[in-house]
Amino acid sequence: MNFDNFNITINTQALTLECVRVPQDEETFGVPIARLDLFEVRDQTVAIRDYKLFSDWCDNIRIMLCSIRIAQSRIKESIFLEDRGFRFIELNYVPYFDDLQLAKVSTTEIDILPVTSDDQEHLTALARRSIQIGRFHQDPRVNGASSGRRYSQWVRRAFENPNQRVLKCVRAGDIVGFFVVETPEPGGRFWSLIGFDPEFAGRGLGYSTWTAMLRYHQLEGVQKITTSISSHNVAVMNLYVKLGFRFSEPQITLHWHPVGSKVLGQ
C-alpha cells in the first residue's frame, strides 16, 4: 500500500484501489474531496479487511465526499461499495460520433467562435445558471448553489488551461451557449462541459447549436467526438440520438459522504 495526504493505492490479492484528492472540487467546497479512479474486488471476504485501510485514510484526512464511476456491468463492485455507504447518483453516458469526416453536417445560423478574455465573466455566470443537471445537483447531500459555483469555476479554469479551449456559440450577436473542448488524442475532441442559455430554450436552437459544433470540428479535420452526460438529462440524451451519436456502456456514479455529515457546501 502507498499513501500520503493526497492519494492512496492499495493492491492486494483481494482488492485493487486507487484514490486521489480533487483540488478543483476542494476549491469549491472548502473541504477534502476524493475520487476513486480504480476499484476492483477479487475476493469479497478478504477485501473487507483491505478496504478498511482506505476507510481509515478517509477518516484521518476527513474526506467529506468521495466519488466513483464504474461500468454498470460491474455489479459486484457496486454492491460492495454500497454496503460501505456509497450511494447511487446517476448513470453516466458517454456518447460518441465516429467518422465525422464522412457525415453530412448542415450549416446553421449559429457561429462557433473562440472566446476572448472579455467573455469570461459572462460565460462563468452562464455556467452557474444554465447547468442544473449533473451528479452534484442530483445529490441531495450537496448544496445546489455550491454545485452551480463548481461549474462556474470550471469555466474560469478552462480559460487558463492550455489543454482546454472554450468556444462560444453565437446567434445574431447573442451568446446562446458555450463548449469546453479537450483533445484527448489526435483527430479526437472531448466536450467536457457544455452550457446552453435557458433564455433561448424552446426555440429549436439546441439542435442548431450542437450541429454547428459538429460542423466546426468537421472543418478542423476531426474524426471522432465524445462527451459525457447524466442519465437525468433526458432532453439532451434525445438530442444526441437525433444528431447521430452512439452510446457505449454507461457508468454508475456513486457518492460517499461520512455518516452524520452536514449538507456539503452549506
XYZ file of N, CA, C and O in Angstrom, residues 31-206:
704
model
N -13.450 21.778 1.584
C -13.191 20.604 2.424
C -12.519 19.537 1.561
O -12.577 19.592 0.326
N -11.886 18.531 2.177
C -11.248 17.470 1.390
C -12.262 16.656 0.576
O -13.256 16.173 1.108
N -11.993 16.525 -0.721
C -12.828 15.766 -1.663
C -11.922 14.752 -2.362
O -10.792 15.071 -2.730
N -12.428 13.533 -2.574
C -11.610 12.489 -3.194
C -12.375 11.800 -4.323
O -13.601 11.897 -4.415
N -11.611 11.096 -5.164
C -12.196 10.370 -6.297
C -11.493 9.030 -6.444
O -10.267 8.973 -6.542
N -12.270 7.967 -6.468
C -11.736 6.638 -6.734
C -11.583 6.477 -8.253
O -12.571 6.489 -8.988
N -10.356 6.330 -8.710
C -10.100 6.164 -10.138
C -10.015 4.701 -10.549
O -10.176 4.376 -11.720
N -9.735 3.833 -9.592
C -9.609 2.408 -9.885
C -10.130 1.627 -8.698
O -9.780 1.917 -7.549
N -10.989 0.628 -8.976
C -11.539 -0.180 -7.890
C -11.919 -1.541 -8.446
O -12.744 -1.655 -9.346
N -11.294 -2.577 -7.908
C -11.580 -3.940 -8.362
C -11.540 -4.890 -7.172
O -10.564 -4.911 -6.416
N -12.604 -5.673 -7.023
C -12.701 -6.655 -5.944
C -12.526 -8.051 -6.529
O -13.212 -8.421 -7.483
N -11.608 -8.827 -5.944
C -11.390 -10.195 -6.402
C -11.842 -11.232 -5.368
O -12.241 -12.331 -5.735
N -11.770 -10.876 -4.111
C -12.235 -11.759 -3.035
C -12.988 -10.880 -2.047
O -12.389 -10.110 -1.290
N -14.319 -10.976 -2.053
C -15.123 -10.034 -1.287
C -14.872 -10.141 0.209
O -14.861 -9.131 0.920
N -14.659 -11.354 0.711
C -14.473 -11.514 2.148
C -13.169 -10.872 2.611
O -13.142 -10.075 3.562
N -12.078 -11.186 1.947
C -10.780 -10.625 2.325
C -10.718 -9.134 1.997
O -10.070 -8.357 2.710
N -11.406 -8.715 0.940
C -11.384 -7.301 0.530
C -11.939 -6.390 1.618
O -11.557 -5.223 1.710
N -12.843 -6.895 2.434
C -13.389 -6.086 3.531
C -12.270 -5.630 4.456
O -12.217 -4.466 4.884
N -11.353 -6.527 4.758
C -10.210 -6.183 5.618
C -9.313 -5.150 4.933
O -8.914 -4.142 5.544
N -9.011 -5.369 3.652
C -8.121 -4.451 2.940
C -8.771 -3.084 2.740
O -8.086 -2.053 2.768
N -10.078 -3.082 2.543
C -10.790 -1.820 2.327
C -10.713 -0.923 3.553
O -10.749 0.305 3.430
N -10.593 -1.515 4.744
C -10.528 -0.709 5.965
C -9.338 0.232 5.952
O -9.379 1.323 6.545
N -8.264 -0.142 5.256
C -7.117 0.758 5.116
C -7.537 2.039 4.410
O -7.116 3.139 4.780
N -8.358 1.896 3.388
C -8.880 3.070 2.669
C -9.849 3.848 3.544
O -9.799 5.089 3.602
N -10.726 3.147 4.238
C -11.687 3.810 5.115
C -10.980 4.619 6.194
O -11.379 5.760 6.496
N -9.929 4.066 6.754
C -9.164 4.793 7.772
C -8.491 6.025 7.182
O -8.402 7.078 7.829
N -7.989 5.882 5.950
C -7.370 7.031 5.267
C -8.383 8.168 5.112
O -8.073 9.326 5.390
N -9.603 7.849 4.681
C -10.653 8.861 4.530
C -10.961 9.532 5.861
O -11.136 10.758 5.945
N -11.037 8.734 6.931
C -11.337 9.284 8.253
C -10.215 10.197 8.739
O -10.477 11.283 9.284
N -8.981 9.780 8.537
C -7.843 10.563 9.026
C -7.735 11.910 8.321
O -7.372 12.924 8.936
N -8.031 11.921 7.016
C -7.926 13.163 6.242
C -9.218 13.970 6.313
O -9.263 15.125 5.935
N -10.258 13.340 6.836
C -11.585 13.960 6.951
C -12.179 14.239 5.571
O -12.691 15.338 5.294
N -12.105 13.241 4.691
C -12.740 13.331 3.378
C -14.248 13.507 3.572
O -14.888 12.742 4.291
N -14.821 14.515 2.911
C -16.245 14.800 3.063
C -17.081 14.326 1.887
O -18.304 14.310 1.950
N -16.427 13.964 0.790
C -17.111 13.368 -0.360
C -16.094 12.558 -1.144
O -15.001 13.044 -1.448
N -16.457 11.323 -1.464
C -15.655 10.500 -2.366
C -16.580 9.976 -3.459
O -17.673 9.476 -3.158
N -16.165 10.096 -4.708
C -16.992 9.667 -5.836
C -16.274 8.603 -6.632
O -15.049 8.453 -6.567
N -17.058 7.850 -7.388
C -16.504 6.853 -8.298
C -17.470 6.649 -9.448
O -18.691 6.771 -9.278
N -16.921 6.342 -10.617
C -17.714 5.909 -11.763
C -17.169 4.567 -12.222
O -15.969 4.441 -12.499
N -18.048 3.576 -12.299
C -17.659 2.243 -12.755
C -18.697 1.748 -13.760
O -19.859 2.161 -13.719
N -18.265 0.879 -14.641
C -19.166 0.337 -15.660
C -20.384 -0.306 -14.996
O -20.260 -0.971 -13.958
N -21.559 -0.123 -15.606
C -22.782 -0.632 -14.989
C -22.794 -2.154 -14.862
O -23.519 -2.712 -14.035
N -21.981 -2.846 -15.639
C -21.934 -4.302 -15.572
C -21.153 -4.803 -14.354
O -21.215 -5.992 -14.024
N -20.444 -3.915 -13.672
C -19.631 -4.324 -12.529
C -20.471 -4.273 -11.244
O -20.217 -3.485 -10.330
N -21.464 -5.118 -11.211
C -22.415 -5.143 -10.107
C -21.732 -5.541 -8.799
O -22.070 -5.019 -7.722
N -20.769 -6.445 -8.863
C -20.085 -6.901 -7.647
C -19.437 -5.727 -6.920
O -19.601 -5.570 -5.706
N -18.702 -4.912 -7.665
C -18.054 -3.756 -7.052
C -19.067 -2.736 -6.564
O -18.897 -2.125 -5.499
N -20.139 -2.540 -7.342
C -21.163 -1.581 -6.939
C -21.805 -1.975 -5.609
O -21.969 -1.151 -4.702
N -22.163 -3.244 -5.468
C -22.783 -3.715 -4.227
C -21.806 -3.606 -3.066
O -22.176 -3.192 -1.948
N -20.547 -3.953 -3.302
C -19.530 -3.858 -2.249
C -19.442 -2.423 -1.731
O -19.404 -2.180 -0.509
N -19.415 -1.453 -2.638
C -19.304 -0.056 -2.238
C -20.585 0.443 -1.563
O -20.523 1.189 -0.570
N -21.733 0.030 -2.074
C -22.987 0.461 -1.453
C -23.122 -0.102 -0.039
O -23.681 0.559 0.850
N -22.608 -1.280 0.192
C -22.603 -1.845 1.541
C -21.737 -1.023 2.490
O -21.879 -1.146 3.719
N -20.880 -0.169 1.942
C -19.978 0.636 2.759
C -20.294 2.124 2.653
O -19.432 2.974 2.859
N -21.531 2.428 2.327
C -22.002 3.804 2.422
C -22.044 4.598 1.143
O -22.537 5.735 1.138
N -21.536 4.055 0.035
C -21.674 4.743 -1.242
C -23.127 4.665 -1.699
O -23.810 3.675 -1.449
N -23.607 5.709 -2.378
C -24.989 5.754 -2.834
C -25.057 6.087 -4.324
O -24.308 6.919 -4.831
N -25.999 5.441 -5.001
C -26.207 5.663 -6.436
C -26.695 7.095 -6.670
O -27.608 7.569 -5.994
N -26.099 7.764 -7.657
C -26.494 9.127 -8.013
C -27.071 9.194 -9.426
O -28.106 9.820 -9.656
N -26.428 8.532 -10.374
C -26.858 8.616 -11.764
C -26.179 7.512 -12.566
O -25.240 6.867 -12.096
N -26.661 7.330 -13.776
C -25.883 6.665 -14.813
C -25.208 7.757 -15.630
O -25.819 8.790 -15.920
N -23.967 7.536 -15.981
C -23.241 8.484 -16.802
C -23.030 7.873 -18.179
O -22.477 6.783 -18.305
N -23.510 8.584 -19.210
C -23.391 8.104 -20.587
C -22.259 8.829 -21.301
O -21.997 10.012 -21.038
N -21.602 8.123 -22.203
C -20.518 8.697 -23.000
C -20.879 8.560 -24.479
O -20.478 7.597 -25.143
N -21.667 9.495 -25.012
C -21.998 9.449 -26.440
C -20.751 9.701 -27.291
O -19.867 10.460 -26.901
N -20.715 9.071 -28.449
C -19.586 9.296 -29.343
C -20.081 9.353 -30.784
O -21.084 8.744 -31.156
N -19.355 10.120 -31.578
C -19.662 10.285 -33.000
C -18.407 9.906 -33.770
O -17.420 10.634 -33.763
N -18.446 8.752 -34.424
C -17.313 8.284 -35.225
C -17.419 8.780 -36.660
O -18.501 9.139 -37.138
N -16.281 8.788 -37.342
C -16.252 9.082 -38.781
C -16.937 10.398 -39.115
O -17.741 10.493 -40.050
N -16.609 11.437 -38.361
C -17.232 12.747 -38.589
C -16.949 13.261 -39.994
O -17.790 13.939 -40.595
N -15.781 12.926 -40.543
C -15.441 13.426 -41.872
C -16.334 12.842 -42.973
O -16.427 13.406 -44.070
N -17.000 11.730 -42.668
C -17.885 11.115 -43.659
C -19.339 11.544 -43.503
O -20.181 11.206 -44.338
N -19.621 12.286 -42.448
C -21.011 12.664 -42.150
C -21.436 13.889 -42.959
O -20.618 14.750 -43.304
N -22.731 13.951 -43.252
C -23.306 15.139 -43.877
C -23.829 16.041 -42.764
O -24.814 15.722 -42.105
N -23.124 17.144 -42.550
C -23.478 18.067 -41.478
C -23.845 19.410 -42.099
O -23.028 20.027 -42.798
N -25.036 19.854 -41.835
C -25.516 21.088 -42.453
C -24.989 22.313 -41.710
O -24.577 22.245 -40.551
N -25.016 23.440 -42.370
C -24.689 24.702 -41.720
C -25.937 25.225 -41.008
O -27.066 24.881 -41.371
N -25.734 26.033 -39.992
C -26.856 26.597 -39.239
C -26.611 28.092 -39.034
O -25.585 28.635 -39.445
N -27.562 28.721 -38.355
C -27.436 30.154 -38.083
C -26.520 30.446 -36.896
O -26.302 31.603 -36.533
N -25.946 29.395 -36.273
C -25.077 29.548 -35.119
C -23.619 29.629 -35.560
O -23.154 28.789 -36.337
N -22.915 30.634 -35.072
C -21.477 30.750 -35.324
C -20.715 30.233 -34.108
O -21.059 30.558 -32.965
N -19.683 29.434 -34.339
C -18.818 28.932 -33.280
C -17.527 29.744 -33.323
O -16.809 29.730 -34.331
N -17.229 30.422 -32.214
C -16.111 31.352 -32.189
C -15.243 31.122 -30.954
O -15.751 30.752 -29.892
N -13.935 31.359 -31.065
C -13.092 31.315 -29.868
C -13.448 32.466 -28.937
O -13.856 33.542 -29.389
N -13.299 32.231 -27.654
C -13.633 33.278 -26.691
C -12.465 34.249 -26.547
O -11.332 33.961 -26.921
N -12.757 35.390 -25.967
C -11.741 36.358 -25.561
C -11.861 36.553 -24.056
O -12.824 36.092 -23.422
N -10.913 37.235 -23.483
C -10.963 37.486 -22.040
C -12.214 38.266 -21.646
O -12.700 38.141 -20.517
N -12.756 39.036 -22.569
C -13.967 39.815 -22.277
C -15.188 38.917 -22.076
O -16.193 39.355 -21.509
N -15.122 37.684 -22.558
C -16.259 36.762 -22.438
C -16.284 36.012 -21.104
O -17.282 35.369 -20.773
N -15.201 36.074 -20.349
C -15.082 35.192 -19.187
C -16.178 35.433 -18.150
O -16.811 34.478 -17.677
N -16.428 36.644 -17.799
C -17.440 36.926 -16.768
C -18.820 36.458 -17.211
O -19.568 35.854 -16.445
N -19.156 36.702 -18.477
C -20.464 36.297 -18.988
C -20.610 34.778 -18.973
O -21.655 34.245 -18.552
N -19.583 34.060 -19.395
C -19.691 32.609 -19.512
C -19.625 31.908 -18.160
O -20.265 30.868 -17.971
N -18.861 32.446 -17.215
C -18.872 31.841 -15.885
C -20.247 32.004 -15.238
O -20.741 31.086 -14.575
N -20.881 33.149 -15.458
C -22.239 33.348 -14.937
C -23.234 32.445 -15.648
O -24.160 31.900 -15.023
N -23.034 32.259 -16.957
C -23.919 31.382 -17.725
C -23.800 29.942 -17.238
O -24.809 29.228 -17.127
N -22.598 29.498 -16.942
C -22.414 28.135 -16.431
C -23.164 27.952 -15.122
O -23.810 26.921 -14.895
N -23.107 28.942 -14.253
C -23.747 28.839 -12.946
C -25.263 28.668 -13.074
O -25.870 27.865 -12.374
N -25.874 29.407 -13.997
C -27.342 29.375 -14.076
C -27.888 28.349 -15.069
O -29.044 27.959 -14.974
N -27.052 27.923 -16.013
C -27.587 27.053 -17.068
C -27.414 25.574 -16.775
O -28.197 24.743 -17.255
N -26.385 25.209 -16.005
C -26.118 23.789 -15.750
C -26.792 23.405 -14.444
O -26.319 23.739 -13.352
N -27.908 22.725 -14.554
C -28.715 22.361 -13.390
C -28.901 20.859 -13.250
O -29.603 20.418 -12.345
N -28.314 20.101 -14.158
C -28.431 18.641 -14.113
C -27.027 18.047 -14.158
O -26.269 18.303 -15.078
N -26.700 17.274 -13.149
C -25.396 16.640 -13.048
C -25.289 15.976 -11.694
O -26.165 16.125 -10.840
N -24.220 15.254 -11.475
C -24.155 14.442 -10.265
C -24.171 15.273 -8.987
O -24.748 14.846 -7.980
N -23.587 16.459 -9.004
C -23.605 17.274 -7.797
C -24.991 17.869 -7.544
O -25.433 17.959 -6.401
N -25.673 18.261 -8.613
C -27.034 18.771 -8.442
C -28.002 17.678 -8.013
O -28.973 17.942 -7.301
N -27.772 16.447 -8.441
C -28.699 15.363 -8.133
C -28.498 14.800 -6.732
O -29.388 14.149 -6.195
N -27.350 15.049 -6.141
C -27.066 14.527 -4.809
C -27.706 15.446 -3.771
O -27.285 16.600 -3.612
N -28.721 14.984 -3.021
C -29.388 15.845 -2.044
C -28.501 16.235 -0.873
O -28.848 17.126 -0.095
N -27.328 15.596 -0.778
C -26.398 15.921 0.306
C -25.387 16.993 -0.115
O -24.429 17.272 0.609
N -25.617 17.616 -1.285
C -24.764 18.691 -1.780
C -25.629 19.920 -2.007
O -26.693 19.841 -2.631
N -25.187 21.061 -1.521
C -25.914 22.315 -1.681
C -25.975 22.727 -3.151
O -24.953 22.734 -3.841
N -27.177 23.075 -3.625
C -27.362 23.393 -5.033
C -26.593 24.620 -5.478
O -26.031 24.653 -6.578
N -26.543 25.651 -4.639
C -25.825 26.868 -5.011
C -24.328 26.588 -5.155
O -23.662 27.114 -6.060
N -23.795 25.755 -4.290
C -22.386 25.390 -4.385
C -22.114 24.581 -5.648
O -21.064 24.713 -6.267
N -23.085 23.736 -6.040
C -22.934 22.978 -7.282
C -22.828 23.915 -8.472
O -21.998 23.711 -9.371
N -23.657 24.957 -8.493
C -23.585 25.937 -9.568
C -22.249 26.662 -9.585
O -21.685 26.917 -10.659
N -21.740 26.976 -8.404
C -20.436 27.648 -8.315
C -19.332 26.747 -8.851
O -18.364 27.217 -9.461
N -19.470 25.437 -8.643
C -18.468 24.492 -9.149
C -18.327 24.598 -10.661
O -17.214 24.622 -11.203
N -19.452 24.675 -11.383
C -19.388 24.766 -12.839
C -18.867 26.123 -13.294
O -18.159 26.228 -14.301
N -19.211 27.158 -12.554
C -18.686 28.481 -12.869
C -17.170 28.510 -12.767
O -16.468 29.042 -13.643
N -16.643 27.904 -11.700
C -15.199 27.854 -11.529
C -14.543 26.959 -12.572
O -13.394 27.199 -12.978
N -15.241 25.940 -13.012
C -14.740 25.060 -14.076
C -14.458 25.878 -15.333
O -13.405 25.744 -15.965
N -15.416 26.726 -15.705
C -15.236 27.560 -16.902
C -14.086 28.543 -16.701
O -13.260 28.746 -17.603
N -14.012 29.146 -15.525
C -12.919 30.088 -15.264
C -11.567 29.409 -15.444
O -10.649 29.970 -16.068
N -11.415 28.207 -14.894
C -10.149 27.491 -15.038
C -9.869 27.121 -16.491
O -8.713 27.090 -16.927
N -10.932 26.821 -17.255
C -10.747 26.441 -18.661
C -10.147 27.584 -19.472
O -9.398 27.349 -20.437
N -10.465 28.825 -19.111
C -9.860 29.979 -19.795
C -8.342 29.999 -19.608
O -7.618 30.536 -20.444
N -7.879 29.419 -18.500
C -6.465 29.475 -18.154
C -5.731 28.178 -18.485
O -4.499 28.122 -18.380
N -6.455 27.137 -18.841
C -5.873 25.808 -19.035
C -5.429 25.627 -20.487
O -6.262 25.647 -21.399
N -4.147 25.408 -20.737
C -3.682 25.251 -22.121
C -4.190 23.968 -22.780
O -4.107 23.842 -24.013
N -4.702 23.028 -21.994
C -5.211 21.776 -22.551
C -6.707 21.836 -22.852
O -7.289 20.827 -23.254
N -7.313 22.987 -22.653
C -8.734 23.149 -22.930
C -8.962 24.412 -23.762
O -8.198 25.375 -23.680
N -10.023 24.358 -24.563
C -10.466 25.542 -25.301
C -11.917 25.821 -24.933
O -12.716 24.893 -24.796
N -12.243 27.080 -24.809
C -13.630 27.469 -24.605
C -14.122 28.110 -25.901
O -13.518 29.059 -26.407
N -15.200 27.553 -26.441
C -15.793 28.072 -27.672
C -17.177 28.608 -27.355
O -17.953 27.967 -26.634
N -17.492 29.759 -27.878
C -18.818 30.339 -27.658
C -19.686 30.133 -28.884
O -19.191 30.110 -30.026
N -20.970 29.966 -28.645
C -21.949 29.728 -29.705
C -22.791 30.990 -29.830
O -23.486 31.384 -28.873
N -22.734 31.626 -30.987
C -23.301 32.961 -31.155
C -24.361 32.956 -32.247
O -24.162 32.401 -33.331
N -25.490 33.597 -31.941
C -26.563 33.766 -32.920
C -26.971 35.228 -32.949
O -27.403 35.772 -31.942
N -26.794 35.861 -34.106
C -27.167 37.264 -34.281
C -26.567 38.140 -33.182
O -27.226 39.041 -32.638
N -25.326 37.878 -32.830
C -24.635 38.678 -31.830
C -24.844 38.252 -30.392
O -24.166 38.770 -29.495
N -25.779 37.320 -30.142
C -26.052 36.856 -28.780
C -25.358 35.532 -28.513
O -25.400 34.619 -29.349
N -24.743 35.418 -27.353
C -24.149 34.153 -26.942
C -25.253 33.243 -26.419
O -25.907 33.559 -25.420
N -25.473 32.124 -27.101
C -26.523 31.196 -26.684
C -25.964 30.034 -25.880
O -26.717 29.312 -25.205
N -24.645 29.832 -25.939
C -24.065 28.723 -25.192
C -22.559 28.700 -25.331
O -21.949 29.585 -25.942
N -21.954 27.673 -24.739
C -20.507 27.501 -24.813
C -20.169 26.015 -24.723
O -20.957 25.211 -24.207
N -19.004 25.657 -25.204
C -18.456 24.307 -25.097
C -17.022 24.408 -24.583
O -16.246 25.215 -25.103
N -16.685 23.614 -23.587
C -15.291 23.447 -23.181
C -14.781 22.188 -23.876
O -15.342 21.098 -23.694
N -13.731 22.333 -24.663
C -13.271 21.273 -25.565
C -11.853 20.845 -25.203
O -10.985 21.691 -24.957
N -11.630 19.535 -25.193
C -10.303 18.978 -24.976
C -9.926 18.106 -26.173
O -10.799 17.685 -26.953
N -8.638 17.833 -26.298
C -8.131 16.992 -27.391
C -7.443 15.775 -26.777
O -6.230 15.797 -26.533
N -8.190 14.711 -26.493
C -7.597 13.541 -25.835
C -6.638 12.764 -26.727
O -5.780 12.038 -26.230
N -6.795 12.912 -28.040
C -5.943 12.206 -28.992
C -6.009 12.936 -30.321
O -6.960 13.694 -30.575
N -5.017 12.763 -31.183
C -5.065 13.411 -32.500
C -6.334 12.987 -33.253
O -6.674 11.818 -33.302
N -7.014 13.961 -33.816
C -8.232 13.663 -34.553
C -9.442 13.447 -33.676
O -10.520 13.088 -34.177
N -9.320 13.662 -32.373
C -10.450 13.476 -31.473
C -10.709 14.724 -30.648
O -9.792 15.513 -30.376
N -11.959 14.914 -30.259
C -12.336 16.016 -29.379
C -13.267 15.483 -28.297
O -14.114 14.627 -28.558
N -13.099 16.019 -27.095
C -13.974 15.674 -25.976
C -14.636 16.951 -25.473
O -13.953 17.916 -25.129
N -15.974 16.960 -25.456
C -16.721 18.091 -24.913
C -16.868 17.854 -23.405
O -17.716 17.094 -22.957
N -16.036 18.508 -22.609
C -16.021 18.219 -21.173
C -17.080 18.996 -20.403
O -17.500 18.557 -19.329
N -17.515 20.127 -20.917
C -18.563 20.907 -20.257
C -19.300 21.716 -21.305
O -18.680 22.309 -22.196
N -20.622 21.729 -21.181
C -21.462 22.441 -22.149
C -22.509 23.249 -21.392
O -23.128 22.747 -20.449
N -22.693 24.475 -21.802
C -23.748 25.303 -21.224
C -24.595 25.905 -22.334
O -24.062 26.348 -23.356
N -25.915 25.899 -22.133
C -26.832 26.485 -23.113
C -27.760 27.432 -22.362
O -28.408 27.036 -21.384
N -27.813 28.665 -22.807
C -28.580 29.691 -22.111
C -30.065 29.335 -22.089
O -30.682 29.202 -23.152
N -30.678 29.163 -20.914
C -32.106 28.803 -20.849
C -33.018 29.849 -21.471
O -34.162 29.550 -21.820
N -32.523 31.058 -21.645
C -33.322 32.105 -22.290
C -33.672 31.726 -23.724
O -34.705 32.166 -24.257
N -32.845 30.886 -24.358
C -33.058 30.513 -25.750
C -33.668 29.120 -25.901
O -33.783 28.606 -27.015
N -34.051 28.521 -24.791
C -34.662 27.192 -24.836
C -36.034 27.251 -25.499
O -36.730 28.259 -25.464
N -36.416 26.129 -26.109
C -37.732 26.032 -26.726
C -37.844 26.675 -28.088
O -38.954 26.786 -28.623
N -36.761 27.081 -28.683
C -36.795 27.735 -29.996
C -36.153 26.869 -31.081
O -35.951 27.340 -32.209
N -35.798 25.647 -30.746
C -35.135 24.785 -31.707
C -33.675 25.105 -31.903
O -33.035 24.575 -32.829
N -33.110 25.937 -31.024
C -31.724 26.360 -31.200
C -30.729 25.344 -30.635
O -29.545 25.391 -30.969
N -31.211 24.448 -29.767
C -30.302 23.435 -29.238
C -29.741 22.568 -30.350
O -28.527 22.376 -30.460
